[in-house]
Amino acid sequence: MEVGKERVVALVDMDCFYVQVEQRFNPKLKNKPCVVAQYKTWKGGGIIAVSYEARAHGVTRNMWANDAKKLCPDLQVARVRESHGKADLTCYREASVEVIEVMSRFAVIERASIDEAYMDLTSSVQKRVKDLQVSQIDQELLKNTYIQGFPVASELEDLPVDKEEQRLKGLQQWLHTLPSCFQPGCSGYAEVCLAVGAMIVEEMRAAVEQDTGFRCSAGISHNKVLAKLACGLNKPNRQTVLPLGSVSELFMTLPISKIRNLGGKLGVSITETLGVENIGELTRFTRAQLEESFGEKTGSWLYDLCRGIEFEPVKPRQLPKSIGCSKNFQGKSALATKTQVQHWLQQLALELEERLNKDKEMNGRVAKLLTVGVRQPGDKKPISFSRCFALARYEASKISSDSFAIIKSLNAAGSHQEAWSPPLTCLHLSASKFNESSSGGISSFFSSDVASTQSCLKPNEEAPKSETTPKKPSGIQALFQKAAEKKKRKADESLTDKEPVALCSSENLPEGTASVLPRQAAAVSSVSRSSFFQRKSLWKTPPSFLLEKPVEEPTEDKSQAERSPQGSSHALSGAGEQNRVEIHGNEDFHTCERCGQEVLMWEIPEHNDFHYALDLQNSLSSSSTSSSSLFSAPVMDTASSSREKSRPRTQAGPQAKRARSLDNSITLDSFFKKA
DNA sequence: ACGGATCTCACT
DNA sequence: TAGTGAGAT
């Protein structure tokens, strides 16, 4: 079996997403040169998204709206909403959720950013290929699909000038190269899989547009890097298949910086160190040479990558792992008094509180850590200083006062002065380290009466097999909201916590203070646990992928399969079917095609219910680590055991870690009262 | 005085 | 761990 062709991976990227959101909101903006800008007073505001019509005039991101107007006098400028005195991206996040919900009907997805998602289509494709006729791979089902590298240049005939004509010719040419029998392992099987993957993506993109009104582009290939690259080749509103066979020609002239993760310093250093410009030129070097220059992991990653091979798994995760907000204060507006600092911390905290509460309702989780960052003038880095503390409650005034306490020591003016110096040019608050919460989200969804209304739950309804996307009854929305409202009412019982728990060591605290008390965070979470168990009765099988285990194959040789720049895992990972390795030596397990987890046979129905509910509620995964999981059923064990194999296990379990860190905590409260 | 506001992940 | 740095959008 050829290497590097085991998976079918797609990347879907919304076209100028913020612009589309504004255009849907205000249809007069459709089909016009249009940008989204934030703020207005300084040069008309900074542009953060540009429609394709505007791009034709040379308008780009990071341009001032006033400057863009000079290039394109007809330019329509939509403004980012402002609340709490800062840009508020809420509506784009919400639109993103809509999109992700639709995409999740087709595959397990990894949210890569607000407007991008990866998906591993391997198992869906294999299933479809099983009883597939040649005739079922039809150009009519690939109407928006380009095949990179096709049509092949010919001396005899001229290429069509019309782009669509050329696309079609390339597609036809490629389809003719496909074999007529689809046996795994047969020559051309990998390409058949790509074709079927592209068909699925066509359907998915059509569904996204139908259900949300948003258009997107996509790349379909065998790994994330190639899928991402392919996606950019025919934008907007089109998709591109990148077969491995087309890689060498493409890479021959592709600048290194075009590859994901090589757009920065590493890319430059490759060019400088090896004197190469294009990614394909790296094939001239041995693995050992590359490892010598860039380290074992990165070197090895590059060696494979320049041949079109890469193994980073698509991680089943729809939710952000952190929720944060920040604001810059440039130049004269830099914060130079204590009052100003407190005021803006409060504004940021207010936004954060709102977003965290919403997150708790929707996703049934609570953040446990709050990080505060600041920047001072002259600093190159965007955040010149950051400290964190335990987040016990979602309460803006407390978040802001704790935040103030923890950055107080940066004020050279001293704590008695009203002045703050050096002034702050940026404030940043970010919440992370999520745990499942006992109320809200999934659990209360299921404890509510609507949940047991089985009539509208069709657990076994799978991703649409073909043609039109099955429109869910609109009642689902209502169902959703009803559940959400219930949650709201219940919400408060969850976090009745007590003291704040600082996670920083005492020397990090401002002006020698603070008593060190071991805190009850552990107790808090165990409370949540038991109450959760009391109400959650519907499932025996826990949603294992709440644990965020990457879809990885428990390979033998995992030790050398490590990581390289930006989380590119070199693990020989397979998705879907390849996960079906017997790691329990027990035939009672089945691999769920939605989440890749091992599920006990007799618990499959519940597991499917679970997926259905998750899709409904868009609360797929929570970012909690396995340590904090509420669940302890077999699937859970499977998850952790297979993960164990993929990592050199050394330290004590995360459980122990967390406990330890919380033990060393301090209360900011006591400190604050004095100060 | 402007690439703003958010993200994720690796390293130590 | 917590904190920093890099990379991306």
XYZ file of C-alpha atoms (C1' of nucleotides) in Angstrom:
696
model
C 0.000 0.000 0.000
C 1.367 3.348 -0.994
C 2.195 5.673 1.810
C 0.452 8.953 2.239
C -2.759 7.964 0.541
C -4.530 6.256 3.395
C -6.916 9.056 4.226
C -9.317 11.405 2.540
C -9.105 14.773 4.219
C -10.945 17.945 3.327
C -10.592 21.550 4.390
C -13.547 23.844 3.981
C -12.956 27.560 4.132
C -15.717 30.137 4.056
C -15.176 32.778 1.388
C -14.587 36.216 2.931
C -16.709 35.040 5.803
C -17.341 38.250 7.708
C -18.375 39.941 4.484
C -20.874 37.193 3.761
C -22.303 37.508 7.240
C -22.821 41.211 6.722
C -24.260 40.644 3.267
C -26.777 38.178 4.559
C -27.742 40.680 7.214
C -27.952 43.509 4.705
C -28.700 42.088 1.242
C -28.057 45.423 -0.414
C -24.387 44.670 0.058
C -24.552 41.522 -2.032
C -22.543 41.351 -5.205
C -20.794 44.589 -4.444
C -17.259 45.545 -3.585
C -17.543 45.372 0.135
C -15.390 45.138 3.230
C -15.863 44.671 6.922
C -13.969 47.124 9.066
C -13.630 47.608 12.762
C -13.646 51.024 14.377
C -13.963 54.183 12.389
C -12.193 57.111 13.905
C -8.715 56.137 12.858
C -8.512 56.310 9.068
C -11.969 54.949 8.641
C -11.251 51.752 10.508
C -9.162 48.663 9.833
C -10.340 46.198 7.223
C -10.625 42.614 8.364
C -12.516 41.037 5.441
C -12.771 41.845 1.760
C -15.282 40.691 -0.834
C -13.948 39.311 -4.090
C -15.345 42.265 -5.978
C -13.322 44.565 -3.763
C -10.231 42.437 -4.097
C -10.399 43.032 -7.813
C -9.701 46.677 -7.028
C -6.676 45.832 -4.977
C -8.345 46.171 -1.609
C -6.798 43.914 1.003
C -7.077 43.057 4.619
C -5.187 45.210 7.107
C -5.788 48.230 4.931
C -7.442 51.338 6.308
C -10.939 51.804 5.049
C -10.073 55.329 3.958
C -7.186 54.062 1.875
C -9.334 51.327 0.390
C -11.887 53.914 -0.654
C -9.222 55.556 -2.737
C -8.687 52.324 -4.614
C -12.380 51.621 -4.909
C -14.647 54.643 -4.525
C -17.800 52.499 -4.600
C -16.602 50.397 -1.734
C -19.272 49.444 0.752
C -18.026 49.365 4.313
C -19.794 47.275 6.919
C -18.824 47.935 10.511
C -18.112 45.444 13.209
C -20.513 45.906 16.068
C -19.085 47.582 19.134
C -20.037 46.811 22.670
C -18.321 47.590 25.920
C -16.296 50.049 23.934
C -14.651 47.379 21.837
C -15.128 45.414 18.675
C -17.572 42.572 19.192
C -17.309 39.569 16.920
C -20.280 37.723 18.354
C -22.369 37.621 15.203
C -19.541 36.032 13.243
C -19.045 33.413 15.906
C -22.716 32.627 15.800
C -22.684 32.362 12.043
C -19.717 30.067 12.373
C -21.731 27.785 14.628
C -24.463 27.597 12.018
C -21.994 26.496 9.413
C -20.313 23.976 11.634
C -23.654 22.473 12.529
C -24.411 21.795 8.914
C -20.983 20.391 8.199
C -21.226 18.107 11.178
C -24.116 16.300 9.564
C -21.638 14.945 7.054
C -18.527 14.238 9.017
C -16.639 14.684 12.193
C -15.007 18.023 11.894
C -12.173 19.914 13.429
C -12.831 23.593 13.869
C -9.627 25.158 12.669
C -10.762 28.751 12.979
C -13.912 30.787 12.903
C -14.268 30.148 9.176
C -12.394 26.920 8.496
C -12.860 23.284 9.324
C -11.028 20.081 8.540
C -12.780 16.782 8.122
C -11.619 13.228 7.802
C -13.814 11.594 5.209
C -11.965 8.297 5.066
C -14.574 6.092 6.617
C -17.545 7.718 4.897
C -15.761 7.375 1.606
C -14.851 3.763 2.125
C -18.377 2.951 2.994
C -19.627 4.584 -0.138
C -17.025 3.026 -2.352
C -17.968 -0.454 -1.224
C -20.981 -0.821 -3.430
C -20.170 1.787 -5.975
C -20.449 1.486 -9.725
C -18.085 3.236 -12.055
C -20.986 5.124 -13.482
C -21.731 6.604 -10.115
C -18.668 8.736 -10.246
C -20.169 11.245 -12.546
C -18.997 14.634 -13.625
C -22.471 15.908 -12.940
C -21.848 15.262 -9.277
C -18.641 17.237 -9.385
C -19.861 20.417 -10.963
C -17.784 22.695 -8.801
C -14.713 20.538 -8.666
C -11.291 21.195 -10.101
C -8.669 18.491 -10.363
C -5.261 19.947 -9.780
C -2.835 18.921 -12.508
C -5.577 18.317 -15.054
C -5.958 18.695 -17.946
C -2.373 17.752 -18.591
C -0.548 20.056 -20.936
C -0.451 18.783 -24.448
C 1.645 19.922 -27.366
C -0.987 18.865 -29.820
C -3.983 20.752 -28.603
C -4.451 24.113 -27.060
C -5.926 24.433 -23.676
C -9.320 26.047 -23.508
C -9.181 29.672 -22.520
C -12.442 29.616 -20.676
C -11.874 28.584 -17.116
C -14.982 26.495 -16.787
C -14.238 24.748 -20.028
C -10.802 23.933 -18.779
C -12.113 22.701 -15.474
C -14.479 20.322 -17.188
C -11.855 19.028 -19.521
C -9.515 18.388 -16.624
C -12.203 16.662 -14.641
C -13.151 14.404 -17.539
C -9.590 13.575 -18.248
C -9.008 12.622 -14.642
C -12.163 10.581 -14.366
C -10.972 8.520 -17.322
C -7.864 7.578 -15.423
C -9.857 5.982 -12.631
C -9.992 2.211 -12.527
C -13.204 0.405 -13.196
C -13.161 -1.803 -10.174
C -12.883 -0.355 -6.740
C -10.957 -2.756 -4.621
C -9.049 -1.428 -1.695
C -5.435 -1.782 -2.596
C -5.974 -1.848 -6.326
C -4.208 0.652 -8.479
C -6.112 3.900 -8.573
C -8.107 3.166 -5.455
C -6.782 6.228 -3.665
C -7.944 8.446 -6.507
C -11.364 6.858 -6.467
C -11.537 7.733 -2.803
C -10.668 11.326 -3.547
C -13.378 11.462 -6.173
C -15.945 10.143 -3.750
C -14.670 12.505 -1.103
C -15.148 15.359 -3.522
C -18.715 14.216 -4.156
C -19.428 14.306 -0.462
C -17.894 17.751 -0.173
C -20.009 18.973 -3.074
C -23.066 17.857 -1.142
C -21.853 19.361 2.047
C -21.113 22.712 0.459
C -24.499 22.735 -1.193
C -26.093 22.027 2.169
C -24.129 24.789 3.826
C -25.276 27.264 1.229
C -28.844 26.064 1.342
C -29.119 26.128 5.091
C -27.037 29.175 5.914
C -26.741 31.136 2.705
C -22.950 31.120 2.954
C -20.590 29.991 0.246
C -17.285 28.348 0.741
C -14.349 26.732 -0.983
C -12.782 23.402 -0.218
C -9.742 21.280 -0.801
C -9.811 17.507 -0.938
C -6.684 15.438 -0.621
C -4.950 12.880 1.570
C -3.858 15.088 4.432
C -4.436 18.429 6.082
C -1.594 20.329 4.502
C -2.551 19.276 0.988
C -6.229 19.885 1.620
C -5.503 23.371 2.859
C -3.283 24.080 -0.090
C -5.823 22.717 -2.548
C -8.570 24.814 -1.048
C -6.790 27.970 -2.023
C -6.251 26.993 -5.635
C -9.715 27.794 -6.961
C -11.508 30.312 -4.838
C -14.155 31.417 -4.319
C -17.071 29.013 -4.278
C -15.202 26.114 -5.814
C -13.419 23.022 -4.607
C -10.189 21.412 -5.673
C -8.983 17.843 -5.557
C -5.260 17.449 -5.167
C -4.172 13.922 -6.069
C -0.775 12.867 -4.841
C 0.301 12.386 -8.422
C -0.064 16.096 -9.056
C 2.017 17.137 -6.119
C 5.495 17.019 -7.592
C 4.642 19.307 -10.453
C 2.819 21.688 -8.183
C 5.592 21.685 -5.620
C 8.230 22.339 -8.232
C 7.198 25.972 -8.390
C 5.432 26.424 -5.062
C 7.135 28.831 -2.671
C 7.859 27.309 0.699
C 5.857 30.013 2.427
C 2.656 28.753 0.845
C 2.680 25.654 2.990
C 0.798 25.810 6.235
C 3.216 26.403 9.097
C 5.986 27.533 6.798
C 4.681 31.043 6.340
C 6.878 32.440 9.095
C 10.344 32.191 10.467
C 10.771 28.503 9.851
C 10.030 28.975 6.166
C 12.559 31.749 5.934
C 15.159 29.731 7.734
C 14.641 26.849 5.340
C 15.278 29.125 2.421
C 18.298 30.654 4.077
C 19.799 27.457 5.350
C 19.343 25.320 2.277
C 19.165 27.918 -0.430
C 15.879 26.653 -1.813
C 12.793 28.600 -2.768
C 10.225 25.973 -3.607
C 8.908 23.241 -1.422
C 9.607 20.585 -4.026
C 13.298 21.296 -3.907
C 13.444 19.820 -0.455
C 13.256 16.368 -2.011
C 16.931 16.742 -2.821
C 17.829 16.350 0.817
C 17.976 13.204 2.848
C 15.916 12.786 5.940
C 19.087 12.919 7.977
C 20.120 16.195 6.417
C 16.808 17.814 7.127
C 16.766 16.508 10.653
C 20.214 17.872 11.176
C 19.210 21.340 10.072
C 15.804 21.610 11.658
C 15.662 19.046 14.378
C 14.377 15.547 14.330
C 10.709 16.269 14.296
C 10.630 19.193 11.962
C 13.200 17.657 9.655
C 11.310 14.445 9.389
C 8.079 16.321 8.864
C 9.666 18.280 6.025
C 11.086 15.175 4.443
C 7.643 13.655 4.129
C 5.893 16.901 3.409
C 7.862 17.838 0.329
C 6.674 14.525 -1.096
C 3.104 15.353 -0.291
C 2.998 13.126 2.749
C 1.759 14.231 6.129
C 0.057 12.528 9.042
C -1.436 15.119 11.323
C -4.794 13.746 12.400
C -8.062 15.575 12.072
C -9.065 16.187 15.645
C -12.719 15.808 16.521
C -13.358 19.204 18.036
C -15.946 21.829 17.246
C -15.513 24.123 20.166
C -12.748 26.577 20.900
C -10.465 25.580 23.753
C -10.325 29.074 25.056
C -12.549 32.096 25.053
C -10.884 35.433 25.209
C -11.049 39.076 24.405
C -8.564 41.841 24.092
C -8.217 45.436 23.112
C -5.350 47.545 21.960
C -4.682 51.064 23.172
C -2.196 52.553 20.830
C -0.215 55.670 20.993
C -1.825 58.395 22.945
C -4.679 56.187 24.050
C -2.393 53.898 26.037
C -3.724 53.360 29.527
C -1.816 55.588 31.899
C -3.964 55.662 35.012
C -5.109 53.024 37.401
C -8.688 54.040 36.820
C -8.349 53.530 33.107
C -6.847 50.113 33.583
C -9.628 49.106 35.909
C -12.271 50.471 33.612
C -11.068 48.527 30.603
C -10.496 45.375 32.554
C -14.099 45.683 33.594
C -15.268 46.132 29.998
C -13.339 43.103 28.859
C -14.602 41.117 31.800
C -18.176 42.036 30.968
C -17.825 40.725 27.473
C -16.091 37.635 28.733
C -18.782 36.963 31.303
C -21.457 37.114 28.639
C -19.606 34.819 26.327
C -18.735 32.375 29.063
C -22.314 32.190 30.259
C -23.526 31.542 26.778
C -20.852 28.941 26.334
C -21.930 27.215 29.504
C -25.530 27.098 28.365
C -24.748 25.890 24.929
C -21.883 23.578 25.602
C -22.271 22.429 29.154
C -18.828 23.356 30.309
C -17.125 25.841 32.556
C -13.733 27.459 32.260
C -11.470 27.089 35.239
C -8.522 29.272 34.338
C -8.318 32.947 33.547
C -5.261 34.420 31.898
C -4.527 38.121 31.912
C -2.120 39.589 29.430
C -0.842 43.077 28.835
C 1.437 44.843 26.465
C 3.612 47.826 27.086
C 4.851 50.296 24.508
C 7.922 49.300 22.630
C 7.288 45.630 23.089
C 7.596 43.611 19.965
C 5.464 40.781 21.131
C 1.736 41.274 21.219
C 1.613 40.228 24.844
C 4.587 41.192 26.907
C 3.370 39.747 30.150
C 0.787 37.242 31.222
C -0.343 35.691 34.452
C -3.200 33.398 35.305
C -5.474 32.605 38.223
C -8.282 30.213 39.004
C -11.621 31.211 37.634
C -14.214 30.161 40.179
C -17.267 32.038 38.965
C -18.436 33.827 35.918
C -18.649 37.244 37.453
C -17.294 40.263 35.635
C -16.530 42.432 38.620
C -14.597 39.666 40.244
C -12.746 38.758 37.089
C -11.707 42.329 36.599
C -10.644 42.939 40.173
C -8.673 39.712 40.308
C -7.116 40.611 36.994
C -6.175 43.999 38.291
C -4.611 42.502 41.360
C -2.489 40.191 39.353
C -1.064 42.817 37.008
C -0.732 45.487 39.634
C 2.921 44.825 40.145
C 3.637 46.044 36.656
C 2.856 49.561 37.660
C 6.185 51.228 38.244
C 4.411 54.232 39.655
C 3.615 52.276 42.760
C 0.332 51.204 44.157
C -0.485 54.441 45.916
C -0.390 56.518 42.791
C -3.194 57.065 40.421
C -0.724 57.021 37.575
C 0.113 53.820 35.758
C 3.415 53.523 34.081
C 4.629 52.420 31.758
C 1.256 52.762 30.068
C -0.478 49.684 28.757
C -1.042 49.332 25.033
C -3.016 46.134 25.214
C -5.205 44.273 27.675
C -6.166 40.692 27.177
C -8.393 38.289 29.113
C -8.771 34.668 28.216
C -10.616 31.798 29.858
C -9.552 28.208 29.358
C -9.230 24.782 30.954
C -12.805 23.778 30.555
C -14.604 21.189 32.630
C -18.018 19.746 32.034
C -20.588 21.563 34.039
C -23.396 19.822 35.796
C -26.152 21.882 34.351
C -26.676 23.428 31.027
C -25.639 21.875 27.801
C -26.197 18.275 27.066
C -27.112 17.034 30.462
C -30.031 19.309 31.047
C -31.036 18.901 27.474
C -31.566 15.278 28.173
C -33.037 15.642 31.548
C -35.708 17.816 30.083
C -38.934 16.306 28.886
C -38.406 17.170 25.271
C -35.486 14.888 25.187
C -37.542 11.838 25.756
C -39.835 12.755 22.946
C -38.430 9.977 20.911
C -40.662 10.698 18.009
C -38.385 13.374 16.789
C -35.183 11.608 17.537
C -34.019 9.393 14.775
C -30.814 8.085 16.134
C -29.841 6.101 13.138
C -30.361 8.737 10.586
C -26.972 9.181 9.118
C -25.369 11.794 7.040
C -27.309 12.136 3.834
C -26.313 9.549 1.343
C -26.901 11.524 -1.743
C -28.657 14.336 -3.507
C -30.533 16.840 -1.494
C -29.740 17.307 2.083
C -32.474 16.138 4.343
C -33.965 19.205 5.832
C -34.575 18.746 9.456
C -37.961 19.844 10.597
C -37.854 23.397 11.700
C -39.323 22.263 14.958
C -35.860 21.360 15.914
C -34.953 24.941 16.339
C -37.791 25.348 18.729
C -36.850 22.216 20.507
C -33.449 23.607 20.822
C -34.546 26.863 22.232
C -36.867 25.266 24.650
C -34.064 23.227 26.004
C -31.878 26.256 26.161
C -34.430 28.165 28.139
C -34.749 25.401 30.603
C -31.061 25.414 30.954
C -31.029 29.066 31.639
C -33.297 28.675 34.562
C -31.277 25.871 35.941
C -27.990 27.380 35.143
C -27.279 28.938 38.452
C -27.168 25.838 40.498
C -24.024 24.807 38.803
C -21.529 27.328 39.960
C -22.207 28.090 43.523
C -18.581 28.124 44.270
C -16.682 29.963 46.830
C -13.297 31.517 46.800
C -11.145 32.329 43.852
C -8.193 30.099 43.520
C -5.030 31.623 42.300
C -2.859 29.261 40.416
C 0.149 31.400 40.385
C 2.820 30.980 42.919
C 3.032 33.552 45.634
C 6.084 35.300 44.304
C 4.105 36.176 41.250
C 1.626 38.022 43.256
C 1.820 41.718 43.570
C 3.275 43.211 46.686
C 3.848 40.454 49.139
C 0.518 39.324 50.348
C -1.904 36.544 50.078
C -2.269 33.611 52.272
C -1.740 30.249 50.813
C -4.732 28.058 51.268
C -5.288 24.800 49.564
C -8.555 25.212 47.888
C -11.640 23.300 47.195
C -11.634 23.320 43.468
C -11.427 19.581 43.511
C -14.436 19.448 45.722
C -16.262 21.726 43.395
C -15.785 19.497 40.458
C -16.753 16.415 42.347
C -19.971 18.087 43.305
C -20.661 18.727 39.680
C -19.879 15.180 38.956
C -22.327 13.590 41.254
C -25.141 15.866 40.375
C -24.514 15.178 36.777
C -24.744 11.495 37.301
C -27.953 11.875 39.129
C -29.682 13.404 36.260
C -28.049 11.910 33.315
C -29.796 8.646 32.956
C -30.429 8.379 29.308
C -27.063 7.139 28.272
C -25.091 4.306 29.486
C -22.466 5.093 26.979
C -20.638 8.284 27.614
C -19.812 10.533 24.749
C -16.247 9.528 24.637
C -15.115 12.168 22.271
C -16.008 14.763 24.755
C -12.571 13.894 25.810
C -11.135 15.340 22.681
C -9.081 12.411 21.859
C -7.623 12.915 18.448
C -8.570 10.305 15.925
C -5.440 8.331 15.963
C -4.502 4.874 15.159
C -2.682 3.090 17.860
C 0.375 2.359 15.813
C 3.300 0.409 17.036
C 5.906 2.803 15.949
C 4.482 5.834 17.599
C 7.620 6.780 19.356
C 9.171 8.236 16.271
C 5.961 9.628 15.062
C 6.178 12.888 16.814
C 5.325 16.405 16.180
C 6.678 19.183 14.251
C 5.830 22.762 13.708
C 2.492 23.743 15.003
C 1.133 20.518 16.109
C 1.677 18.582 13.004
C 1.672 15.125 14.307
C 3.684 12.645 12.420
C 1.866 9.820 13.905
C 0.899 7.313 11.337
C -2.671 7.928 11.895
C -5.488 6.499 10.066
C -8.941 7.638 10.422
C -12.159 5.814 10.307
C -11.819 2.198 9.526
C -8.217 2.157 10.381
C -9.105 2.855 13.903
C -10.715 -0.458 14.060
C -7.611 -1.985 15.426
C -8.334 -4.283 18.254
C -6.916 -2.662 21.233
C -8.968 -4.513 23.722
C -8.760 -7.884 22.171
C -12.477 -7.743 22.494
C -14.842 -8.119 19.607
C -17.650 -6.398 21.403
C -16.339 -3.048 20.413
C -17.275 -1.188 17.327
C -15.719 1.917 15.900
C -18.162 4.759 15.691
C -17.899 6.335 12.313
C -18.933 9.681 13.590
C -16.339 10.125 16.259
C -13.912 7.293 15.699
C -14.328 5.996 19.176
C -14.674 2.432 20.284
C -18.166 1.750 21.475
C -19.536 -1.346 23.048
C -21.782 -3.106 20.571
C -24.840 -3.059 22.713
C -24.403 0.575 23.430
C -24.363 1.703 19.852
C -27.965 2.859 19.851
C -27.387 5.138 22.770
C -24.208 6.300 21.237
C -26.069 7.224 18.098
C -28.663 9.039 20.122
C -25.879 10.911 21.572
C -24.538 12.013 18.244
C -27.917 13.075 17.116
C -28.410 15.163 20.173
C -25.049 16.708 19.804
C -25.739 17.679 16.272
C -28.946 19.220 17.364
C -27.398 21.175 20.028
C -24.088 21.970 18.556
C -22.313 21.068 21.676
C -20.183 18.342 20.367
C -17.021 18.281 22.255
C -16.036 20.101 25.331
C -12.456 20.956 25.713
C -11.993 19.300 28.967
C -9.136 16.984 29.280
C -9.667 13.378 30.046
C -8.796 14.067 33.608
C -11.892 16.016 34.226
C -14.289 13.832 32.412
C -17.432 12.978 34.184
C -17.603 9.650 32.579
C -16.016 6.419 33.377
C -17.639 3.908 31.102
C -15.772 1.609 28.733
C -15.499 4.023 25.886
C -13.702 6.347 28.102
C -11.189 3.741 29.010
C -10.685 2.995 25.408
C -10.028 6.560 24.650
C -7.411 6.980 27.229
C -5.726 3.710 26.549
C -5.369 4.316 22.890
C -4.084 7.740 23.583
C -1.559 6.324 25.908
C -0.069 4.439 23.065
C 0.367 7.460 20.966
C 2.426 9.227 23.496
C 5.452 8.409 25.415
C 3.802 8.099 28.743
C 5.822 9.371 31.545
C 4.375 11.629 34.118
C 1.570 10.904 36.414
C -1.877 11.216 34.996
C -3.368 14.583 34.375
C -5.691 13.948 37.235
C -2.868 14.059 39.657
C -1.437 17.060 37.945
C -4.505 19.093 38.263
C -4.928 18.294 41.842
C -1.405 19.302 42.525
C -1.681 22.625 40.859
C -4.778 23.503 42.732
C -3.212 22.611 45.997
C -0.655 25.289 45.592
C -3.194 27.935 45.191
C -3.818 31.155 46.927
C -6.885 33.215 47.246
C -6.791 36.515 45.601
C -9.767 37.487 47.646
C -7.951 37.677 50.878
C -5.230 39.572 49.204
C -7.610 41.921 47.626
C -9.434 42.856 50.750
C -6.260 44.145 52.238
C -5.129 45.966 49.171
C -0.073 55.633 16.025
C -1.087 50.953 14.196
C -2.447 44.235 11.681
C -7.275 44.126 15.461
C -8.911 40.378 17.855
C -8.705 35.638 18.567
C -7.080 31.138 18.293
C -3.940 26.762 18.767
C 0.123 24.484 19.774
C 5.259 23.630 20.969
C 8.760 24.477 24.016
C 10.851 24.976 28.455
C 3.052 24.405 35.829
C 2.964 28.553 34.043
C 4.676 31.557 30.793
C 6.546 32.583 26.237
C 6.890 32.210 21.295
C 5.360 31.078 16.774
C 1.982 30.645 13.435
C -2.599 31.362 11.455
C -6.885 33.909 10.132
